[in-house]
Amino acid sequence: MAGAEWESLEQCLEKNLPLADLREVKRILYGKETRELHLPSGAFEAASKGDFELRGYGFEAAEEQQRRPRIVRVGLVQNRTPLPADTPVVKQVTALHRRIEAITEVAATCGVNIICFQEAWTMPFAFCTRERLPWTEFAESAEDGPTIRFCQELARKHDMVVVSPILERDAEHGDVLWNTAVVISNSGAILGKTRKNHIPRVGDFNESTYYMEGNLGHPVFQTQFGRIAVNICYGRHHPLNWLMYSVNGAEIIFNPSATVGALSCGCESCTLHPPWRPAGKMLYSSRSSTVCLISENVIDGESLWPIEARNAAIANHCFTCAINRVGEERFPNEFTSGDGKKAHRDFGYFYGSSYVAAPDGSRTPGLSRNQDGLLVTELDLNLCRQVNDIWGFKMTGRYEMYAQELAEAVKPNYSPNIVKE
Amino acid sequence: MAGAEWESLEQCLEKNLPLADLREVKRILYGKETRELHLPSGAFEAASKGDFELRGYGFEAAEEQQRRPRIVRVGLVQNRTPLPADTPVVKQVTALHRRIEAITEVAATCGVNIICFQEAWTMPFAFCTRERLPWTEFAESAEDGPTIRFCQELARKHDMVVVSPILERDAEHGDVLWNTAVVISNSGAILGKTRKNHIPRVGDFNESTYYMEGNLGHPVFQTQFGRIAVNICYGRHHPLNWLMYSVNGAEIIFNPSATVGALSCGCESCTLHPPWRPAGKMLYSSRSSTVCLISENVIDGESLWPIEARNAAIANHCFTCAINRVGEERFPNEFTSGDGKKAHRDFGYFYGSSYVAAPDGSRTPGLSRNQDGLLVTELDLNLCRQVNDIWGFKMTGRYEMYAQELAEAVKPNYSPNIVKE
């Protein structure tokens, strides 16, 4: 009933709450109800055969006189790495290409116009190891690597914009690595690339070992279906990152991520029963001497997941698409996590739960916590400006004041505005 | 089972979910469990007698070698206006003083060190009317008005820091009004004041009719119990506002607010059965021709309430305290709301639900949606720096880049960074 086996918040609420309560709970938790999207039955059959979840939702906007509805369907893909991390690199990449090809095929039958895959989707999230080979061999050129060529084919075949987050090898600039998303037009042309602007140094996310903060600013890509941007993973914790994409005109901001839930605290109980694989109720009987509920110095990131991308949709009058990978990834060599825990080989539990949030603060239910999935969501982009006109956070944003205050605050001799008695 | 009668999300979940599911739901919704605080039984008796809810929770931090725990208890007060809005001004203010005095008395027995009242707590939230008299008569000097003197007495008597959000009349600067919070030291001295930095023009929140955006920047107040700041109401929608308080060193940011849930859409059904007083299931059978679920152009702010202050606690490694008022307020003269709805006299339903969020993303349950209440929360301020050291959003924040980008973005000739095919 908990941990990895626990399917989703929504499923649990739907199973247990009386209908009237369920509606009120959903209203408070999710805002205005999203419409269920009618998707072709063949798509559900293909998803079932391919062993992945398929869900569809739609957000509405008011009718306008001067603009037609600007309807776009986005597809969010979450998945496990199909092969173990010690399989040869090329085999792993090929298996991932095949998996994504199959899911994208279904997305096409669902009318998806823009698809986005998870962060560094062609590889296991191996940065916890701090090892170089073979992990750096997953890096590719963002201009003509095999994955980009593969995505260009998908884009052309399905008339679909493809957002492909990869580990980039930049041969033109000292052969360095970047955490990059390549945006491919539905024509098959590479529209451009964007890089992860904020790099974590948290727990197993040793990414600063491999690549630096992005140097491409906050580009927004004008596609045939709307203006999109990509805020990669840890950048979702930084409200200014979302803001600058929005200031540059993004109507949809994708947030391809790789994030795990509660980590073990290193106590004996946790080591025996990692929190993401709890043994019955044990780990939840907090404050006993022999068992613990994710102890003091560990943070349960899963409770943040529903908050941050959704807050960004609200604050910036745009749609945000939060995508996480699924499952456990095990590595050949032991590594430690800087948390007092014994050396181990697994990276915790990627809890899926991908979702879309709208500018009015409403959101779709999440995909499963433990299954591959495709979330198809129909947006009317007119909602962005409509909410902007109602709430006016940009109009009332006072950015000039903040530009000045921030410019002051970063000076080495800045004296914070603290009032004392 | 819905609308005003519906007590709270937490109560509903606790009543209906099996224990194992409840724990998992709470973990995902609220993060690490908050400890229930042991408060004196006399306090509960006084609260019961005084007809207000009393709840207590505690957040933990890890032990450190070089710092002792920095324990502080904050009190959040939410309340109705006890007298109708057409009662003479002085009587209304006096009744509110008496109400707050009684609640603060209980807070003192609960060991509260810093108490914060709701936005413009000495008056009904009359800005929906756009009328001046008598509402502007609720305005007071922030230096020596009767409410400030009243709060100074409370502060001295209870050795308590008092945060008092009022409508300020600034006689020294052209007699203008401000939406202000006065911070009174536990010594009884006025520590200073801070003003609402972002003013809404949304629905019935016609506040820009009465006062301008605050001109005092982002001051932080060093109290005996920790560094605090006050982000008033609509400022919670602005991530940069929270950020600057945090950059100036705030460990606790109060967000005294007055906010209502779903508004009527103006259709016949809504006019007969306002969404905050639903008639059975009717209003939830969306998309029928005769009834509607809060229609297209109306936003249900209640679903945003759990998101924004909590996101700010996460993003800024600090505690945030979200306070809302309770109940319906009716005004003598009809007014319209700019939403096609007929003229009416009420301002919707202030849904209470005050809560505290911690830097690790966990939060307390909310107070009731429909009862006066006092939320006592014990914080260990050491948690702020501990989380800062783990997640490092400030270290990885790249504020210099954003200061530059924002400074560019506000220029009249700014050309957004949009990539086209």
PDB file of N, CA and C in Angstrom, chain B residues 71-123:
ATOM      1  N   ILE B  71      14.514  27.490  18.625  1.00  0.00           N
ATOM      2  CA  ILE B  71      13.091  27.156  18.666  1.00  0.00           C
ATOM      3  C   ILE B  71      12.261  28.426  18.809  1.00  0.00           C
ATOM      4  N   VAL B  72      11.270  28.552  17.945  1.00  0.00           N
ATOM      5  CA  VAL B  72      10.354  29.688  18.052  1.00  0.00           C
ATOM      6  C   VAL B  72       8.936  29.176  17.789  1.00  0.00           C
ATOM      7  N   ARG B  73       8.005  29.733  18.518  1.00  0.00           N
ATOM      8  CA  ARG B  73       6.604  29.375  18.258  1.00  0.00           C
ATOM      9  C   ARG B  73       5.896  30.553  17.596  1.00  0.00           C
ATOM     10  N   VAL B  74       5.311  30.278  16.448  1.00  0.00           N
ATOM     11  CA  VAL B  74       4.542  31.322  15.769  1.00  0.00           C
ATOM     12  C   VAL B  74       3.055  31.034  15.920  1.00  0.00           C
ATOM     13  N   GLY B  75       2.279  32.092  15.975  1.00  0.00           N
ATOM     14  CA  GLY B  75       0.823  31.962  16.046  1.00  0.00           C
ATOM     15  C   GLY B  75       0.196  32.633  14.823  1.00  0.00           C
ATOM     16  N   LEU B  76      -0.645  31.898  14.120  1.00  0.00           N
ATOM     17  CA  LEU B  76      -1.368  32.467  12.975  1.00  0.00           C
ATOM     18  C   LEU B  76      -2.841  32.574  13.374  1.00  0.00           C
ATOM     19  N   VAL B  77      -3.410  33.738  13.167  1.00  0.00           N
ATOM     20  CA  VAL B  77      -4.807  33.935  13.568  1.00  0.00           C
ATOM     21  C   VAL B  77      -5.668  34.171  12.330  1.00  0.00           C
ATOM     22  N   GLN B  78      -6.732  33.390  12.209  1.00  0.00           N
ATOM     23  CA  GLN B  78      -7.719  33.646  11.150  1.00  0.00           C
ATOM     24  C   GLN B  78      -9.064  33.881  11.820  1.00  0.00           C
ATOM     25  N   ASN B  79      -9.806  34.840  11.315  1.00  0.00           N
ATOM     26  CA  ASN B  79     -11.094  35.118  11.966  1.00  0.00           C
ATOM     27  C   ASN B  79     -12.079  35.804  11.043  1.00  0.00           C
ATOM     28  N   ARG B  80     -13.348  35.685  11.417  1.00  0.00           N
ATOM     29  CA  ARG B  80     -14.413  36.440  10.781  1.00  0.00           C
ATOM     30  C   ARG B  80     -14.414  37.848  11.332  1.00  0.00           C
ATOM     31  N   THR B  81     -15.074  38.750  10.621  1.00  0.00           N
ATOM     32  CA  THR B  81     -15.382  40.056  11.221  1.00  0.00           C
ATOM     33  C   THR B  81     -16.619  39.834  12.089  1.00  0.00           C
ATOM     34  N   PRO B  82     -16.512  40.105  13.381  1.00  0.00           N
ATOM     35  CA  PRO B  82     -17.615  39.705  14.276  1.00  0.00           C
ATOM     36  C   PRO B  82     -18.906  40.486  14.058  1.00  0.00           C
ATOM     37  N   LEU B  83     -18.821  41.745  13.620  1.00  0.00           N
ATOM     38  CA  LEU B  83     -20.031  42.548  13.446  1.00  0.00           C
ATOM     39  C   LEU B  83     -20.297  42.809  11.968  1.00  0.00           C
ATOM     40  N   PRO B  84     -21.569  43.015  11.623  1.00  0.00           N
ATOM     41  CA  PRO B  84     -21.882  43.325  10.213  1.00  0.00           C
ATOM     42  C   PRO B  84     -21.169  44.594   9.755  1.00  0.00           C
ATOM     43  N   ALA B  85     -20.922  44.680   8.450  1.00  0.00           N
ATOM     44  CA  ALA B  85     -20.137  45.788   7.902  1.00  0.00           C
ATOM     45  C   ALA B  85     -20.858  47.132   8.010  1.00  0.00           C
ATOM     46  N   ASP B  86     -22.163  47.122   8.274  1.00  0.00           N
ATOM     47  CA  ASP B  86     -22.863  48.412   8.395  1.00  0.00           C
ATOM     48  C   ASP B  86     -22.943  48.907   9.844  1.00  0.00           C
ATOM     49  N   THR B  87     -22.289  48.212  10.750  1.00  0.00           N
ATOM     50  CA  THR B  87     -22.169  48.693  12.131  1.00  0.00           C
ATOM     51  C   THR B  87     -21.218  49.902  12.133  1.00  0.00           C
ATOM     52  N   PRO B  88     -21.400  50.863  13.051  1.00  0.00           N
ATOM     53  CA  PRO B  88     -20.469  51.986  13.090  1.00  0.00           C
ATOM     54  C   PRO B  88     -19.005  51.526  13.192  1.00  0.00           C
ATOM     55  N   VAL B  89     -18.138  52.262  12.538  1.00  0.00           N
ATOM     56  CA  VAL B  89     -16.729  51.880  12.411  1.00  0.00           C
ATOM     57  C   VAL B  89     -16.099  51.567  13.767  1.00  0.00           C
ATOM     58  N   VAL B  90     -16.278  52.445  14.722  1.00  0.00           N
ATOM     59  CA  VAL B  90     -15.609  52.253  16.009  1.00  0.00           C
ATOM     60  C   VAL B  90     -16.059  50.959  16.678  1.00  0.00           C
ATOM     61  N   LYS B  91     -17.342  50.656  16.556  1.00  0.00           N
ATOM     62  CA  LYS B  91     -17.832  49.411  17.154  1.00  0.00           C
ATOM     63  C   LYS B  91     -17.194  48.182  16.491  1.00  0.00           C
ATOM     64  N   GLN B  92     -17.082  48.246  15.170  1.00  0.00           N
ATOM     65  CA  GLN B  92     -16.459  47.102  14.468  1.00  0.00           C
ATOM     66  C   GLN B  92     -15.011  46.920  14.914  1.00  0.00           C
ATOM     67  N   VAL B  93     -14.285  48.041  14.970  1.00  0.00           N
ATOM     68  CA  VAL B  93     -12.866  47.951  15.347  1.00  0.00           C
ATOM     69  C   VAL B  93     -12.746  47.421  16.773  1.00  0.00           C
ATOM     70  N   THR B  94     -13.588  47.940  17.667  1.00  0.00           N
ATOM     71  CA  THR B  94     -13.520  47.507  19.063  1.00  0.00           C
ATOM     72  C   THR B  94     -13.822  46.014  19.181  1.00  0.00           C
ATOM     73  N   ALA B  95     -14.826  45.553  18.438  1.00  0.00           N
ATOM     74  CA  ALA B  95     -15.167  44.125  18.490  1.00  0.00           C
ATOM     75  C   ALA B  95     -14.003  43.277  17.985  1.00  0.00           C
ATOM     76  N   LEU B  96     -13.327  43.773  16.953  1.00  0.00           N
ATOM     77  CA  LEU B  96     -12.178  43.028  16.437  1.00  0.00           C
ATOM     78  C   LEU B  96     -11.026  43.037  17.451  1.00  0.00           C
ATOM     79  N   HIS B  97     -10.808  44.177  18.075  1.00  0.00           N
ATOM     80  CA  HIS B  97      -9.770  44.231  19.116  1.00  0.00           C
ATOM     81  C   HIS B  97     -10.062  43.205  20.216  1.00  0.00           C
ATOM     82  N   ARG B  98     -11.326  43.148  20.646  1.00  0.00           N
ATOM     83  CA  ARG B  98     -11.675  42.215  21.726  1.00  0.00           C
ATOM     84  C   ARG B  98     -11.460  40.768  21.281  1.00  0.00           C
ATOM     85  N   ARG B  99     -11.855  40.490  20.044  1.00  0.00           N
ATOM     86  CA  ARG B  99     -11.709  39.128  19.521  1.00  0.00           C
ATOM     87  C   ARG B  99     -10.235  38.725  19.484  1.00  0.00           C
ATOM     88  N   ILE B 100      -9.423  39.611  18.942  1.00  0.00           N
ATOM     89  CA  ILE B 100      -7.991  39.321  18.797  1.00  0.00           C
ATOM     90  C   ILE B 100      -7.305  39.269  20.158  1.00  0.00           C
ATOM     91  N   GLU B 101      -7.762  40.103  21.048  1.00  0.00           N
ATOM     92  CA  GLU B 101      -7.207  40.090  22.407  1.00  0.00           C
ATOM     93  C   GLU B 101      -7.419  38.710  23.040  1.00  0.00           C
ATOM     94  N   ALA B 102      -8.614  38.171  22.878  1.00  0.00           N
ATOM     95  CA  ALA B 102      -8.938  36.868  23.474  1.00  0.00           C
ATOM     96  C   ALA B 102      -8.110  35.754  22.842  1.00  0.00           C
ATOM     97  N   ILE B 103      -7.973  35.801  21.532  1.00  0.00           N
ATOM     98  CA  ILE B 103      -7.198  34.747  20.853  1.00  0.00           C
ATOM     99  C   ILE B 103      -5.716  34.863  21.226  1.00  0.00           C
ATOM    100  N   THR B 104      -5.228  36.099  21.313  1.00  0.00           N
ATOM    101  CA  THR B 104      -3.824  36.306  21.658  1.00  0.00           C
ATOM    102  C   THR B 104      -3.545  35.834  23.086  1.00  0.00           C
ATOM    103  N   GLU B 105      -4.517  36.001  23.951  1.00  0.00           N
ATOM    104  CA  GLU B 105      -4.401  35.512  25.330  1.00  0.00           C
ATOM    105  C   GLU B 105      -4.123  33.997  25.317  1.00  0.00           C
ATOM    106  N   VAL B 106      -4.865  33.282  24.508  1.00  0.00           N
ATOM    107  CA  VAL B 106      -4.666  31.834  24.402  1.00  0.00           C
ATOM    108  C   VAL B 106      -3.309  31.536  23.764  1.00  0.00           C
ATOM    109  N   ALA B 107      -2.962  32.318  22.760  1.00  0.00           N
ATOM    110  CA  ALA B 107      -1.650  32.131  22.124  1.00  0.00           C
ATOM    111  C   ALA B 107      -0.537  32.247  23.161  1.00  0.00           C
ATOM    112  N   ALA B 108      -0.702  33.188  24.070  1.00  0.00           N
ATOM    113  CA  ALA B 108       0.321  33.395  25.101  1.00  0.00           C
ATOM    114  C   ALA B 108       0.445  32.156  25.986  1.00  0.00           C
ATOM    115  N   THR B 109      -0.686  31.563  26.346  1.00  0.00           N
ATOM    116  CA  THR B 109      -0.609  30.360  27.188  1.00  0.00           C
ATOM    117  C   THR B 109      -0.007  29.193  26.412  1.00  0.00           C
ATOM    118  N   CYS B 110      -0.003  29.292  25.082  1.00  0.00           N
ATOM    119  CA  CYS B 110       0.610  28.246  24.250  1.00  0.00           C
ATOM    120  C   CYS B 110       2.075  28.546  23.951  1.00  0.00           C
ATOM    121  N   GLY B 111       2.593  29.596  24.558  1.00  0.00           N
ATOM    122  CA  GLY B 111       4.012  29.903  24.389  1.00  0.00           C
ATOM    123  C   GLY B 111       4.368  30.547  23.067  1.00  0.00           C
ATOM    124  N   VAL B 112       3.398  31.178  22.422  1.00  0.00           N
ATOM    125  CA  VAL B 112       3.684  31.803  21.130  1.00  0.00           C
ATOM    126  C   VAL B 112       4.634  33.003  21.303  1.00  0.00           C
ATOM    127  N   ASN B 113       5.666  33.056  20.468  1.00  0.00           N
ATOM    128  CA  ASN B 113       6.638  34.151  20.510  1.00  0.00           C
ATOM    129  C   ASN B 113       6.358  35.239  19.486  1.00  0.00           C
ATOM    130  N   ILE B 114       5.804  34.839  18.343  1.00  0.00           N
ATOM    131  CA  ILE B 114       5.499  35.796  17.270  1.00  0.00           C
ATOM    132  C   ILE B 114       4.084  35.500  16.787  1.00  0.00           C
ATOM    133  N   ILE B 115       3.241  36.502  16.802  1.00  0.00           N
ATOM    134  CA  ILE B 115       1.875  36.278  16.344  1.00  0.00           C
ATOM    135  C   ILE B 115       1.611  37.165  15.132  1.00  0.00           C
ATOM    136  N   CYS B 116       0.851  36.657  14.195  1.00  0.00           N
ATOM    137  CA  CYS B 116       0.512  37.459  13.018  1.00  0.00           C
ATOM    138  C   CYS B 116      -0.989  37.364  12.764  1.00  0.00           C
ATOM    139  N   PHE B 117      -1.612  38.511  12.552  1.00  0.00           N
ATOM    140  CA  PHE B 117      -3.042  38.566  12.262  1.00  0.00           C
ATOM    141  C   PHE B 117      -3.250  38.620  10.748  1.00  0.00           C
ATOM    142  N   GLN B 118      -4.510  38.497  10.355  1.00  0.00           N
ATOM    143  CA  GLN B 118      -4.795  38.472   8.921  1.00  0.00           C
ATOM    144  C   GLN B 118      -4.672  39.874   8.300  1.00  0.00           C
ATOM    145  N   GLU B 119      -4.651  39.917   6.976  1.00  0.00           N
ATOM    146  CA  GLU B 119      -4.518  41.193   6.265  1.00  0.00           C
ATOM    147  C   GLU B 119      -5.651  42.158   6.655  1.00  0.00           C
ATOM    148  N   ALA B 120      -5.304  43.424   6.836  1.00  0.00           N
ATOM    149  CA  ALA B 120      -6.294  44.462   7.145  1.00  0.00           C
ATOM    150  C   ALA B 120      -7.280  43.954   8.196  1.00  0.00           C
ATOM    151  N   TRP B 121      -6.720  43.495   9.290  1.00  0.00           N
ATOM    152  CA  TRP B 121      -7.524  42.721  10.242  1.00  0.00           C
ATOM    153  C   TRP B 121      -8.539  43.561  11.019  1.00  0.00           C
ATOM    154  N   THR B 122      -8.406  44.872  10.986  1.00  0.00           N
ATOM    155  CA  THR B 122      -9.318  45.702  11.776  1.00  0.00           C
ATOM    156  C   THR B 122     -10.575  46.099  11.022  1.00  0.00           C
ATOM    157  N   MET B 123     -10.812  45.504   9.879  1.00  0.00           N
ATOM    158  CA  MET B 123     -11.934  45.957   9.027  1.00  0.00           C
ATOM    159  C   MET B 123     -12.459  44.834   8.149  1.00  0.00           C
TER     160      MET B 123
END
